[in-house]
Tab-separated table of C-alpha atoms (C1' of nucleotides) in Angstrom:
chain	number	residue	atom	x	y	z
A	1	UNK	CA	42.803	-2.706	-32.295
A	2	UNK	CA	45.050	-2.187	-35.246
A	3	UNK	CA	42.040	-1.698	-37.744
A	4	UNK	CA	42.836	1.881	-39.672
A	5	UNK	CA	39.164	2.587	-39.832
A	6	UNK	CA	38.563	6.076	-41.637
A	7	UNK	CA	38.018	8.783	-38.932
A	8	UNK	CA	34.410	9.752	-38.696
A	9	UNK	CA	34.034	13.802	-38.855
A	10	UNK	CA	30.855	14.626	-37.590
A	11	UNK	CA	31.239	18.570	-38.870
A	12	UNK	CA	28.720	20.956	-37.679
A	13	UNK	CA	26.191	22.273	-40.259
A	14	UNK	CA	27.989	25.698	-39.669
A	15	UNK	CA	31.394	24.254	-40.514
A	16	UNK	CA	30.001	22.441	-43.733
A	17	UNK	CA	28.526	25.525	-44.648
A	18	UNK	CA	31.448	27.715	-44.231
A	19	UNK	CA	33.535	25.046	-46.064
A	20	UNK	CA	30.963	24.932	-48.766
A	21	UNK	CA	30.663	28.903	-49.342
A	22	UNK	CA	34.373	29.607	-49.097
A	23	UNK	CA	35.091	27.064	-51.621
A	24	UNK	CA	32.319	28.283	-53.947
A	25	UNK	CA	33.926	32.033	-53.450
A	26	UNK	CA	37.579	30.722	-53.878
A	27	UNK	CA	36.529	28.705	-56.893
A	28	UNK	CA	35.084	31.497	-58.723
A	29	UNK	CA	31.657	29.997	-58.760
A	30	UNK	CA	30.432	32.876	-56.311
A	31	UNK	CA	31.804	36.133	-57.892
A	32	UNK	CA	32.576	39.359	-56.517
A	33	UNK	CA	29.620	41.136	-55.968
A	34	UNK	CA	27.010	38.592	-56.055
A	35	UNK	CA	24.807	38.875	-53.097
A	36	UNK	CA	24.289	36.135	-50.701
A	37	UNK	CA	20.932	36.011	-48.986
A	38	UNK	CA	20.651	34.039	-45.926
A	39	UNK	CA	17.304	32.773	-46.482
A	40	UNK	CA	18.382	31.725	-50.125
A	41	UNK	CA	21.347	30.192	-48.948
A	42	UNK	CA	19.657	28.324	-45.903
A	43	UNK	CA	17.000	26.841	-48.341
A	44	UNK	CA	19.714	25.483	-51.000
A	45	UNK	CA	21.775	23.866	-48.287
A	46	UNK	CA	18.531	22.652	-46.786
A	47	UNK	CA	19.464	24.158	-42.975
A	48	UNK	CA	18.045	27.061	-41.094
A	49	UNK	CA	19.458	30.725	-41.006
A	50	UNK	CA	21.876	30.218	-37.874
A	51	UNK	CA	24.406	28.139	-38.807
A	52	UNK	CA	24.740	29.888	-42.154
A	53	UNK	CA	24.770	33.232	-40.430
A	54	UNK	CA	27.411	32.246	-38.433
A	55	UNK	CA	29.614	31.053	-41.453
A	56	UNK	CA	28.991	34.454	-43.053
A	57	UNK	CA	30.590	36.278	-39.987
A	58	UNK	CA	33.536	34.128	-40.398
A	59	UNK	CA	33.596	34.572	-44.109
A	60	UNK	CA	33.706	38.299	-43.597
A	61	UNK	CA	36.551	38.442	-40.827
A	62	UNK	CA	38.315	36.233	-43.564
A	63	UNK	CA	37.694	39.314	-45.903
A	64	UNK	CA	36.040	37.094	-48.414
A	65	UNK	CA	32.599	38.629	-48.104
A	66	UNK	CA	31.217	42.162	-47.205
A	67	UNK	CA	28.206	42.894	-44.868
A	68	UNK	CA	26.219	45.900	-44.737
A	69	UNK	CA	23.831	46.131	-41.765
A	70	UNK	CA	20.273	45.512	-42.804
A	71	UNK	CA	21.164	45.464	-46.282
A	72	UNK	CA	23.054	42.080	-47.207
A	73	UNK	CA	26.184	39.939	-47.676
A	74	UNK	CA	27.945	40.193	-50.745
A	75	UNK	CA	31.354	38.345	-52.069
A	76	UNK	CA	33.851	41.149	-51.775
A	77	UNK	CA	34.882	42.998	-55.244
A	78	UNK	CA	38.704	42.745	-56.159
A	79	UNK	CA	40.231	46.005	-57.356
A	80	UNK	CA	43.613	46.122	-59.247
A	81	UNK	CA	44.925	47.579	-55.838
A	82	UNK	CA	43.773	44.736	-54.166
A	83	UNK	CA	45.557	42.508	-56.404
A	84	UNK	CA	48.724	44.643	-56.128
A	85	UNK	CA	48.594	44.324	-52.113
A	86	UNK	CA	47.575	40.539	-52.283
A	87	UNK	CA	50.833	39.802	-53.989
A	88	UNK	CA	53.018	42.048	-52.292
A	89	UNK	CA	52.081	40.679	-49.202
A	90	UNK	CA	52.423	37.223	-50.586
A	91	UNK	CA	56.110	37.958	-51.435
A	92	UNK	CA	56.780	39.430	-47.959
A	93	UNK	CA	55.446	36.494	-46.365
A	94	UNK	CA	57.007	34.301	-48.212
A	95	UNK	CA	60.368	35.240	-48.671
A	96	UNK	CA	60.334	36.038	-44.756
A	97	UNK	CA	59.336	32.081	-44.320
A	98	UNK	CA	62.074	31.179	-46.886
A	99	UNK	CA	64.686	33.099	-44.976
A	100	UNK	CA	63.936	31.021	-41.740
A	101	UNK	CA	63.733	27.913	-43.629
A	102	UNK	CA	67.283	28.341	-44.608
A	103	UNK	CA	68.511	29.351	-41.576
A	104	UNK	CA	66.912	26.241	-39.716
A	105	UNK	CA	67.385	23.733	-42.324
A	106	UNK	CA	70.939	23.942	-43.175
A	107	UNK	CA	71.075	21.897	-46.596
A	108	UNK	CA	69.286	19.145	-44.798
A	109	UNK	CA	65.664	19.109	-44.504
A	110	UNK	CA	64.966	20.341	-48.207
A	111	UNK	CA	63.955	17.054	-49.455
A	112	UNK	CA	60.410	17.662	-48.820
A	113	UNK	CA	60.435	20.640	-51.368
A	114	UNK	CA	63.001	19.016	-53.593
A	115	UNK	CA	60.387	16.081	-53.978
A	116	UNK	CA	57.555	18.514	-54.631
A	117	UNK	CA	59.411	20.141	-57.589
A	118	UNK	CA	60.512	16.785	-59.143
A	119	UNK	CA	56.975	16.078	-59.068
A	120	UNK	CA	55.957	19.378	-60.664
A	121	UNK	CA	58.393	18.842	-63.197
A	122	UNK	CA	57.145	15.639	-64.420
A	123	UNK	CA	53.619	17.098	-64.180
A	124	UNK	CA	54.785	19.672	-66.420
A	125	UNK	CA	56.393	17.709	-68.883
A	126	UNK	CA	53.395	15.729	-68.951
A	127	UNK	CA	51.282	18.492	-69.783
A	128	UNK	CA	49.200	18.117	-66.368
A	129	UNK	CA	48.305	21.543	-65.737
A	130	UNK	CA	45.997	20.795	-63.131
A	131	UNK	CA	48.530	18.773	-61.170
A	132	UNK	CA	51.421	21.745	-61.934
A	133	UNK	CA	49.123	24.093	-60.198
A	134	UNK	CA	48.345	21.785	-57.138
A	135	UNK	CA	52.054	21.079	-56.939
A	136	UNK	CA	52.689	24.733	-56.740
A	137	UNK	CA	50.548	25.207	-54.195
A	138	UNK	CA	51.724	22.451	-52.190
A	139	UNK	CA	55.134	23.657	-52.690
A	140	UNK	CA	54.518	27.267	-51.209
A	141	UNK	CA	52.482	25.882	-48.565
A	142	UNK	CA	55.083	23.503	-47.525
A	143	UNK	CA	57.647	26.536	-47.550
A	144	UNK	CA	55.047	28.203	-45.208
A	145	UNK	CA	54.880	25.093	-42.917
A	146	UNK	CA	58.484	24.249	-42.642
A	147	UNK	CA	59.229	27.824	-41.221
A	148	UNK	CA	57.349	26.730	-38.207
A	149	UNK	CA	55.818	29.859	-37.613
A	150	UNK	CA	52.134	29.331	-37.145
A	151	UNK	CA	50.988	32.949	-36.971
A	152	UNK	CA	52.966	33.460	-40.130
A	153	UNK	CA	50.976	30.306	-41.331
A	154	UNK	CA	47.652	31.840	-40.686
A	155	UNK	CA	48.192	35.154	-41.788
A	156	UNK	CA	49.672	33.391	-45.318
A	157	UNK	CA	46.621	31.269	-45.537
A	158	UNK	CA	44.378	34.278	-45.516
A	159	UNK	CA	46.483	36.036	-48.402
A	160	UNK	CA	46.826	32.377	-49.897
A	161	UNK	CA	43.015	32.234	-50.364
A	162	UNK	CA	42.579	35.447	-52.254
A	163	UNK	CA	45.365	34.346	-54.336
A	164	UNK	CA	43.488	31.288	-55.141
A	165	UNK	CA	40.164	33.210	-55.994
A	166	UNK	CA	42.024	35.812	-58.197
A	167	UNK	CA	43.695	33.177	-60.052
A	168	UNK	CA	40.179	31.672	-60.469
A	169	UNK	CA	38.647	34.698	-61.767
A	170	UNK	CA	41.170	35.701	-64.264
A	171	UNK	CA	40.803	34.069	-67.967
A	172	UNK	CA	43.802	31.850	-67.525
A	173	UNK	CA	45.689	31.946	-70.583
A	174	UNK	CA	48.686	31.008	-68.333
A	175	UNK	CA	49.795	28.123	-70.854
A	176	UNK	CA	53.522	28.062	-70.128
A	177	UNK	CA	53.613	24.647	-68.868
A	178	UNK	CA	56.809	23.219	-67.853
A	179	UNK	CA	58.466	26.650	-67.451
A	180	UNK	CA	56.402	27.262	-64.083
A	181	UNK	CA	57.881	23.894	-62.906
A	182	UNK	CA	61.421	24.340	-63.849
A	183	UNK	CA	61.521	28.048	-62.492
A	184	UNK	CA	61.356	26.245	-59.034
A	185	UNK	CA	64.661	24.678	-59.711
A	186	UNK	CA	67.096	27.625	-59.094
A	187	UNK	CA	65.458	28.865	-56.387
A	188	UNK	CA	65.799	25.505	-54.762
A	189	UNK	CA	69.560	25.490	-55.684
A	190	UNK	CA	69.756	29.234	-54.002
A	191	UNK	CA	68.164	27.679	-50.916
A	192	UNK	CA	70.363	24.491	-50.635
A	193	UNK	CA	73.507	26.529	-51.262
A	194	UNK	CA	72.068	28.510	-48.147
A	195	UNK	CA	72.489	31.709	-50.396
A	196	UNK	CA	69.308	33.534	-48.938
A	197	UNK	CA	69.494	36.887	-50.818
A	198	UNK	CA	69.573	34.917	-54.110
A	199	UNK	CA	66.926	32.945	-53.222
A	200	UNK	CA	64.867	36.029	-51.940
A	201	UNK	CA	65.455	37.491	-55.024
A	202	UNK	CA	64.273	34.539	-57.184
A	203	UNK	CA	61.160	33.917	-55.168
A	204	UNK	CA	60.303	37.711	-55.151
A	205	UNK	CA	60.652	38.075	-58.959
A	206	UNK	CA	58.775	34.807	-59.612
A	207	UNK	CA	55.888	35.781	-57.192
A	208	UNK	CA	56.040	39.316	-58.367
A	209	UNK	CA	55.797	38.482	-62.217
A	210	UNK	CA	52.896	36.742	-61.598
A	211	UNK	CA	51.002	39.092	-59.801
A	212	UNK	CA	51.964	41.428	-62.580
A	213	UNK	CA	50.518	39.526	-65.344
A	214	UNK	CA	47.287	39.176	-63.497
A	215	UNK	CA	47.174	42.816	-62.238
A	216	UNK	CA	47.878	43.868	-65.798
A	217	UNK	CA	44.985	43.070	-67.487
A	218	UNK	CA	42.746	43.082	-64.605
A	219	UNK	CA	39.026	44.166	-65.499
A	220	UNK	CA	36.652	45.056	-62.662
A	221	UNK	CA	33.185	44.243	-63.028
B	1	UNK	CA	24.610	72.488	-41.674
B	2	UNK	CA	28.072	72.262	-40.637
B	3	UNK	CA	27.270	71.356	-36.997
B	4	UNK	CA	29.725	68.960	-35.616
B	5	UNK	CA	27.565	66.313	-33.872
B	6	UNK	CA	28.667	63.297	-32.795
B	7	UNK	CA	27.582	60.375	-35.050
B	8	UNK	CA	24.906	58.319	-33.978
B	9	UNK	CA	25.794	54.575	-34.410
B	10	UNK	CA	23.213	51.932	-34.181
B	11	UNK	CA	25.485	49.249	-33.880
B	12	UNK	CA	24.042	45.951	-33.523
B	13	UNK	CA	23.579	43.813	-30.318
B	14	UNK	CA	26.569	41.290	-31.956
B	15	UNK	CA	28.917	44.311	-32.702
B	16	UNK	CA	28.805	45.730	-29.480
B	17	UNK	CA	28.943	42.381	-27.750
B	18	UNK	CA	31.836	41.654	-30.146
B	19	UNK	CA	33.424	45.064	-28.892
B	20	UNK	CA	33.183	44.462	-25.550
B	21	UNK	CA	34.262	40.900	-25.320
B	22	UNK	CA	37.310	41.849	-27.786
B	23	UNK	CA	38.201	44.922	-25.209
B	24	UNK	CA	37.923	42.351	-22.399
B	25	UNK	CA	40.623	40.025	-23.624
B	26	UNK	CA	42.922	42.529	-24.758
B	27	UNK	CA	42.466	44.215	-21.707
B	28	UNK	CA	43.204	41.324	-19.782
B	29	UNK	CA	40.251	41.481	-18.025
B	30	UNK	CA	39.317	37.751	-19.607
B	31	UNK	CA	42.406	35.815	-19.040
B	32	UNK	CA	43.865	33.207	-21.219
B	33	UNK	CA	42.370	29.880	-20.792
B	34	UNK	CA	39.103	31.291	-19.135
B	35	UNK	CA	36.051	29.834	-20.235
B	36	UNK	CA	33.180	31.665	-22.086
B	37	UNK	CA	30.129	30.115	-21.451
B	38	UNK	CA	27.466	31.603	-24.108
B	39	UNK	CA	24.560	31.211	-21.660
B	40	UNK	CA	26.808	33.412	-19.199
B	41	UNK	CA	27.726	35.923	-21.419
B	42	UNK	CA	24.263	36.267	-22.599
B	43	UNK	CA	22.820	36.769	-19.244
B	44	UNK	CA	25.845	39.259	-17.993
B	45	UNK	CA	24.987	41.454	-21.398
B	46	UNK	CA	21.321	41.161	-21.451
B	47	UNK	CA	20.921	39.653	-24.562
B	48	UNK	CA	20.320	36.277	-26.205
B	49	UNK	CA	22.944	33.700	-27.167
B	50	UNK	CA	22.711	34.085	-31.084
B	51	UNK	CA	24.500	37.427	-31.036
B	52	UNK	CA	26.840	36.177	-28.620
B	53	UNK	CA	27.470	33.007	-30.743
B	54	UNK	CA	28.355	35.423	-34.042
B	55	UNK	CA	30.561	37.655	-31.992
B	56	UNK	CA	32.638	34.567	-30.517
B	57	UNK	CA	32.847	33.156	-34.060
B	58	UNK	CA	34.385	36.394	-35.265
B	59	UNK	CA	36.932	36.299	-32.014
B	60	UNK	CA	37.800	32.755	-32.973
B	61	UNK	CA	38.669	33.686	-36.533
B	62	UNK	CA	40.813	36.523	-35.025
B	63	UNK	CA	42.691	34.096	-32.971
B	64	UNK	CA	41.907	35.639	-29.688
B	65	UNK	CA	39.463	32.407	-28.546
B	66	UNK	CA	39.450	28.730	-29.321
B	67	UNK	CA	36.281	26.805	-29.521
B	68	UNK	CA	36.339	23.025	-29.284
B	69	UNK	CA	32.959	21.734	-30.528
B	70	UNK	CA	30.048	20.936	-28.143
B	71	UNK	CA	32.564	21.489	-24.999
B	72	UNK	CA	32.783	25.322	-25.022
B	73	UNK	CA	35.205	28.526	-26.235
B	74	UNK	CA	37.926	29.677	-23.884
B	75	UNK	CA	40.292	32.472	-24.220
B	76	UNK	CA	43.062	31.453	-26.474
B	77	UNK	CA	46.182	30.705	-24.106
B	78	UNK	CA	49.690	32.170	-25.074
B	79	UNK	CA	53.089	30.412	-24.974
B	80	UNK	CA	56.398	31.925	-25.084
B	81	UNK	CA	56.507	30.573	-28.581
B	82	UNK	CA	53.449	32.615	-29.380
B	83	UNK	CA	55.029	35.811	-28.018
B	84	UNK	CA	57.848	35.278	-30.197
B	85	UNK	CA	55.986	35.187	-33.419
B	86	UNK	CA	53.676	37.556	-32.616
B	87	UNK	CA	56.825	40.177	-32.123
B	88	UNK	CA	58.659	38.898	-35.033
B	89	UNK	CA	55.670	39.303	-37.288
B	90	UNK	CA	55.461	42.687	-35.944
B	91	UNK	CA	58.822	43.740	-37.132
B	92	UNK	CA	58.015	42.141	-40.341
B	93	UNK	CA	55.039	43.951	-40.998
B	94	UNK	CA	56.172	47.355	-39.648
B	95	UNK	CA	59.445	47.026	-41.241
B	96	UNK	CA	57.886	46.828	-44.637
B	97	UNK	CA	55.221	49.553	-43.783
B	98	UNK	CA	58.026	51.750	-43.223
B	99	UNK	CA	59.928	51.019	-46.258
B	100	UNK	CA	56.909	51.998	-48.369
B	101	UNK	CA	56.608	55.185	-46.488
B	102	UNK	CA	59.999	56.354	-46.735
B	103	UNK	CA	59.394	55.503	-50.598
B	104	UNK	CA	56.085	57.571	-50.892
B	105	UNK	CA	56.707	60.366	-48.400
B	106	UNK	CA	60.087	61.713	-49.530
B	107	UNK	CA	61.034	64.004	-46.659
B	108	UNK	CA	57.534	65.544	-46.797
B	109	UNK	CA	54.535	64.161	-45.190
B	110	UNK	CA	56.199	62.826	-42.077
B	111	UNK	CA	54.933	66.031	-39.996
B	112	UNK	CA	52.496	63.536	-39.028
B	113	UNK	CA	54.637	61.323	-37.225
B	114	UNK	CA	56.779	64.057	-35.867
B	115	UNK	CA	53.758	65.318	-33.991
B	116	UNK	CA	53.231	62.334	-32.651
B	117	UNK	CA	56.850	61.844	-31.218
B	118	UNK	CA	56.853	65.367	-30.027
B	119	UNK	CA	53.733	64.600	-27.997
B	120	UNK	CA	54.996	61.414	-27.023
B	121	UNK	CA	58.389	63.247	-25.611
B	122	UNK	CA	56.219	65.634	-23.798
B	123	UNK	CA	53.986	63.144	-22.040
B	124	UNK	CA	57.375	61.116	-21.384
B	125	UNK	CA	58.955	64.084	-19.703
B	126	UNK	CA	55.833	64.729	-17.935
B	127	UNK	CA	55.614	61.170	-16.518
B	128	UNK	CA	52.325	60.471	-18.191
B	129	UNK	CA	52.559	56.849	-18.972
B	130	UNK	CA	49.363	56.099	-20.089
B	131	UNK	CA	49.924	59.254	-22.600
B	132	UNK	CA	52.999	57.700	-23.731
B	133	UNK	CA	51.518	54.476	-24.363
B	134	UNK	CA	48.728	55.746	-26.398
B	135	UNK	CA	50.819	57.614	-28.521
B	136	UNK	CA	53.316	55.197	-28.944
B	137	UNK	CA	50.454	52.940	-30.549
B	138	UNK	CA	48.996	56.057	-32.439
B	139	UNK	CA	52.896	56.301	-33.648
B	140	UNK	CA	52.852	52.552	-35.032
B	141	UNK	CA	49.216	52.658	-36.213
B	142	UNK	CA	49.791	55.930	-38.267
B	143	UNK	CA	53.079	54.300	-39.729
B	144	UNK	CA	51.083	51.426	-41.130
B	145	UNK	CA	48.223	53.616	-42.600
B	146	UNK	CA	50.579	55.899	-44.249
B	147	UNK	CA	51.876	52.699	-46.072
B	148	UNK	CA	48.294	52.990	-47.903
B	149	UNK	CA	48.199	49.332	-47.852
B	150	UNK	CA	44.680	48.012	-46.832
B	151	UNK	CA	45.840	44.382	-46.510
B	152	UNK	CA	48.853	45.328	-44.578
B	153	UNK	CA	47.090	47.089	-42.184
B	154	UNK	CA	44.218	44.668	-41.543
B	155	UNK	CA	46.890	42.092	-40.929
B	156	UNK	CA	48.541	44.267	-38.781
B	157	UNK	CA	45.733	44.903	-36.774
B	158	UNK	CA	45.348	41.261	-35.744
B	159	UNK	CA	49.145	41.133	-34.709
B	160	UNK	CA	48.585	44.540	-32.833
B	161	UNK	CA	45.755	43.115	-31.036
B	162	UNK	CA	47.794	40.430	-29.748
B	163	UNK	CA	50.414	42.887	-28.753
B	164	UNK	CA	47.980	44.809	-26.628
B	165	UNK	CA	46.862	41.680	-24.807
B	166	UNK	CA	50.207	40.528	-24.115
B	167	UNK	CA	51.128	44.105	-22.738
B	168	UNK	CA	48.113	43.812	-20.616
B	169	UNK	CA	49.000	40.669	-19.208
B	170	UNK	CA	52.413	40.924	-18.262
B	171	UNK	CA	53.497	42.584	-14.812
B	172	UNK	CA	54.586	45.899	-16.353
B	173	UNK	CA	57.548	47.003	-14.736
B	174	UNK	CA	58.539	48.939	-17.796
B	175	UNK	CA	59.413	52.205	-15.962
B	176	UNK	CA	61.710	53.701	-18.210
B	177	UNK	CA	59.156	56.660	-19.443
B	178	UNK	CA	61.441	59.385	-21.515
B	179	UNK	CA	63.334	56.662	-22.827
B	180	UNK	CA	60.529	55.131	-24.762
B	181	UNK	CA	59.757	58.207	-26.182
B	182	UNK	CA	63.006	59.385	-27.101
B	183	UNK	CA	63.678	56.194	-28.759
B	184	UNK	CA	61.488	57.200	-31.899
B	185	UNK	CA	63.700	60.315	-32.498
B	186	UNK	CA	66.535	58.856	-34.556
B	187	UNK	CA	63.891	56.676	-36.296
B	188	UNK	CA	62.411	59.576	-37.576
B	189	UNK	CA	65.600	61.225	-38.648
B	190	UNK	CA	66.439	58.401	-40.434
B	191	UNK	CA	63.146	58.166	-42.069
B	192	UNK	CA	63.569	61.923	-43.139
B	193	UNK	CA	66.835	61.268	-44.408
B	194	UNK	CA	65.495	58.418	-46.536
B	195	UNK	CA	67.770	55.899	-45.035
B	196	UNK	CA	65.809	52.963	-45.356
B	197	UNK	CA	68.299	50.365	-44.269
B	198	UNK	CA	69.328	52.335	-41.202
B	199	UNK	CA	65.550	53.177	-40.356
B	200	UNK	CA	64.543	49.477	-40.614
B	201	UNK	CA	67.352	48.482	-38.444
B	202	UNK	CA	66.402	51.062	-35.946
B	203	UNK	CA	62.697	49.968	-35.700
B	204	UNK	CA	63.602	46.214	-35.804
B	205	UNK	CA	65.983	46.587	-32.631
B	206	UNK	CA	62.901	48.876	-31.047
B	207	UNK	CA	60.262	46.474	-31.439
B	208	UNK	CA	62.590	43.336	-30.921
B	209	UNK	CA	63.909	44.277	-27.578
B	210	UNK	CA	60.338	45.122	-26.497
B	211	UNK	CA	59.432	41.566	-27.428
B	212	UNK	CA	62.473	40.103	-25.816
B	213	UNK	CA	61.759	41.991	-22.530
B	214	UNK	CA	58.588	40.264	-22.642
B	215	UNK	CA	59.259	36.897	-23.742
B	216	UNK	CA	62.138	36.562	-21.765
B	217	UNK	CA	60.164	36.012	-18.386
B	218	UNK	CA	56.937	34.803	-19.708
B	219	UNK	CA	55.302	32.467	-17.477
B	220	UNK	CA	52.467	30.497	-18.620
B	221	UNK	CA	49.537	29.559	-16.641
C	1	DT	C1'	6.360	69.646	-61.905
C	2	DT	C1'	8.594	69.030	-57.892
C	3	DT	C1'	8.845	67.836	-53.174
C	4	DT	C1'	7.692	65.227	-49.754
C	5	DA	C1'	5.460	61.810	-46.814
C	6	DA	C1'	3.700	57.490	-45.969
C	7	DC	C1'	3.528	52.900	-46.972
C	8	DG	C1'	4.474	47.847	-48.145
C	9	DC	C1'	8.047	44.659	-49.311
C	10	DA	C1'	12.224	42.655	-48.861
C	11	DT	C1'	16.287	41.406	-45.899
C	12	DT	C1'	18.500	41.279	-41.747
C	13	DG	C1'	18.636	41.351	-36.538
C	14	DT	C1'	17.230	38.583	-32.528
C	15	DC	C1'	14.846	35.599	-29.389
C	16	DT	C1'	13.083	31.286	-27.604
C	17	DA	C1'	12.667	26.522	-27.706
C	18	DC	C1'	14.289	22.215	-28.813
C	19	DA	C1'	17.937	18.474	-30.348
C	20	DA	C1'	22.547	16.762	-30.490
C	21	DT	C1'	26.771	15.979	-28.308
C	22	DC	C1'	30.170	15.979	-24.715
C	23	DT	C1'	31.958	14.621	-19.856
C	24	DA	C1'	31.621	12.454	-15.761
C	25	DC	C1'	29.917	9.304	-12.856
C	26	DA	C1'	27.506	5.182	-11.487
C	27	DA	C1'	25.592	0.575	-12.381
C	28	DG	C1'	26.201	-3.764	-14.613
C	29	DC	C1'	28.586	-7.984	-15.634
C	30	DG	C1'	32.918	-10.833	-16.190
D	1	DC	C1'	38.368	-6.058	-8.841
D	2	DG	C1'	38.397	-3.969	-13.550
D	3	DC	C1'	36.075	-3.044	-17.756
D	4	DT	C1'	32.322	-1.996	-20.405
D	5	DT	C1'	28.169	0.390	-20.586
D	6	DG	C1'	24.636	3.222	-19.571
D	7	DT	C1'	22.742	7.581	-17.798
D	8	DA	C1'	22.465	12.565	-15.956
D	9	DG	C1'	23.825	16.998	-16.332
D	10	DA	C1'	25.510	20.645	-18.700
D	11	DT	C1'	26.773	23.082	-22.791
D	12	DT	C1'	26.691	23.972	-27.513
D	13	DG	C1'	24.336	23.285	-32.330
D	14	DT	C1'	20.103	24.091	-34.997
D	15	DA	C1'	15.430	25.594	-36.106
D	16	DG	C1'	11.640	28.460	-36.474
D	17	DA	C1'	8.872	32.595	-35.110
D	18	DC	C1'	8.966	37.538	-34.667
D	19	DA	C1'	11.157	42.241	-34.425
D	20	DA	C1'	13.371	45.980	-36.517
D	21	DT	C1'	15.670	48.369	-40.360
D	22	DG	C1'	16.184	50.201	-45.119
D	23	DC	C1'	14.664	50.806	-49.862
D	24	DG	C1'	11.655	51.865	-53.460
D	25	DT	C1'	7.143	53.162	-54.821
D	26	DT	C1'	3.287	55.751	-54.596
D	27	DA	C1'	0.505	59.164	-53.420
D	28	DA	C1'	-0.645	63.993	-51.573
D	29	DA	C1'	0.652	68.420	-51.160
D	30	DA	C1'	3.104	72.948	-52.194
DNA sequence: TTTTAACGCATTGTCTACAATCTACAAGCG
DNA sequence: CGCTTGTAGATTGTAGACAATGCGTTAAAA
């Protein structure tokens, strides 16, 4: 039985609804402030309200939606302060993860990160913006994973979700394609050199500038 | 109308169930690995399964329980690694919060913390272990709140919950009453002096030693 | 005109019944 | 005897109906 059949995943309606709604929020399809009426959602997805409600409770504790009793659930609004908090926490979590990675992977296992950056640079040169963004996410996700800190990872996922949402909502005029990719090179160098302080500095500034650019002209609806 | 009547809170059954279950888990009444059968919970609380299920979904995304589809929900087990992760993240979050507080409250608004520590010392001298623990929680909670970082606060709440659970599960032979309370004094001094590095060092060691003591002889059932 | 009370509508909250799925054990077949 | 397959019981997953609550509107009274 070495047949490599694809795993059949029997996801519950709740999970499917959850994934669908979460993706819609993170992609900006569902905009902050928008009302999420259980009946409507159930009808649109062709299911009953029960699994929808459970999905909404999960989204609520993930901080993506807000529920007022007997009034309704809405996509959580994002203030300028929220943006600043998201990015400051992202810096905190990622620099910590990187510190751990540097300690553990003494110049060795960083090949995984190197591969991602290489592909990112290629994609940047080719002008493939989507690929650059995907690989950028991969890079930071790999960084967290490599720390081997599960709780840190779960916390980071929450922040990363909000980052995705913010990126989707802002009028992306980011443009500088190859620049973003190549910015990761000195970071990797510092990591391989085991220079934790320098690496933290670079990563911190890297994320902070990205956050500042977005927070700068953030307009709340 | 300056009557200070207690707010009447009409909490939904879901919220009441959630609070009850969460409290039971954090207090150690519901032990790790224990099965949480929806029907049983519903019967015991005198409600239907629907609100119970929603509460369980929330507890799941808070990381307090684990659900296997069509199999059941159990209180999440805590490994030694979990303990270490919990305390390392606690250090990360609290030292960051403290750094922010030191920057903002230049020697001024630290009175709130000072009050808590004073009362903690008194309770310690009086041998009131319960009060010391409550005030210790107050202290660290106040520290986070004073950072004014809401996202940080919500993340910290998750970690703090797990800390509570761990503390409740371990065979507390902690004893050294007054010592715990007085340990906060040099921390406050450093904060008031604006010595961020020193304060971080003290707080870090403070939490780390507490965590090590527990992780040291953690036995998994 | 202003205030207040009552009502209707929309939405969420809860309950009950039924369907889908899992585990374990027993029956059938080589 | 060993393996596969079917069946039973328990538990979770879903659906639909009903109850509770909040808000806006309307109508009545001061």
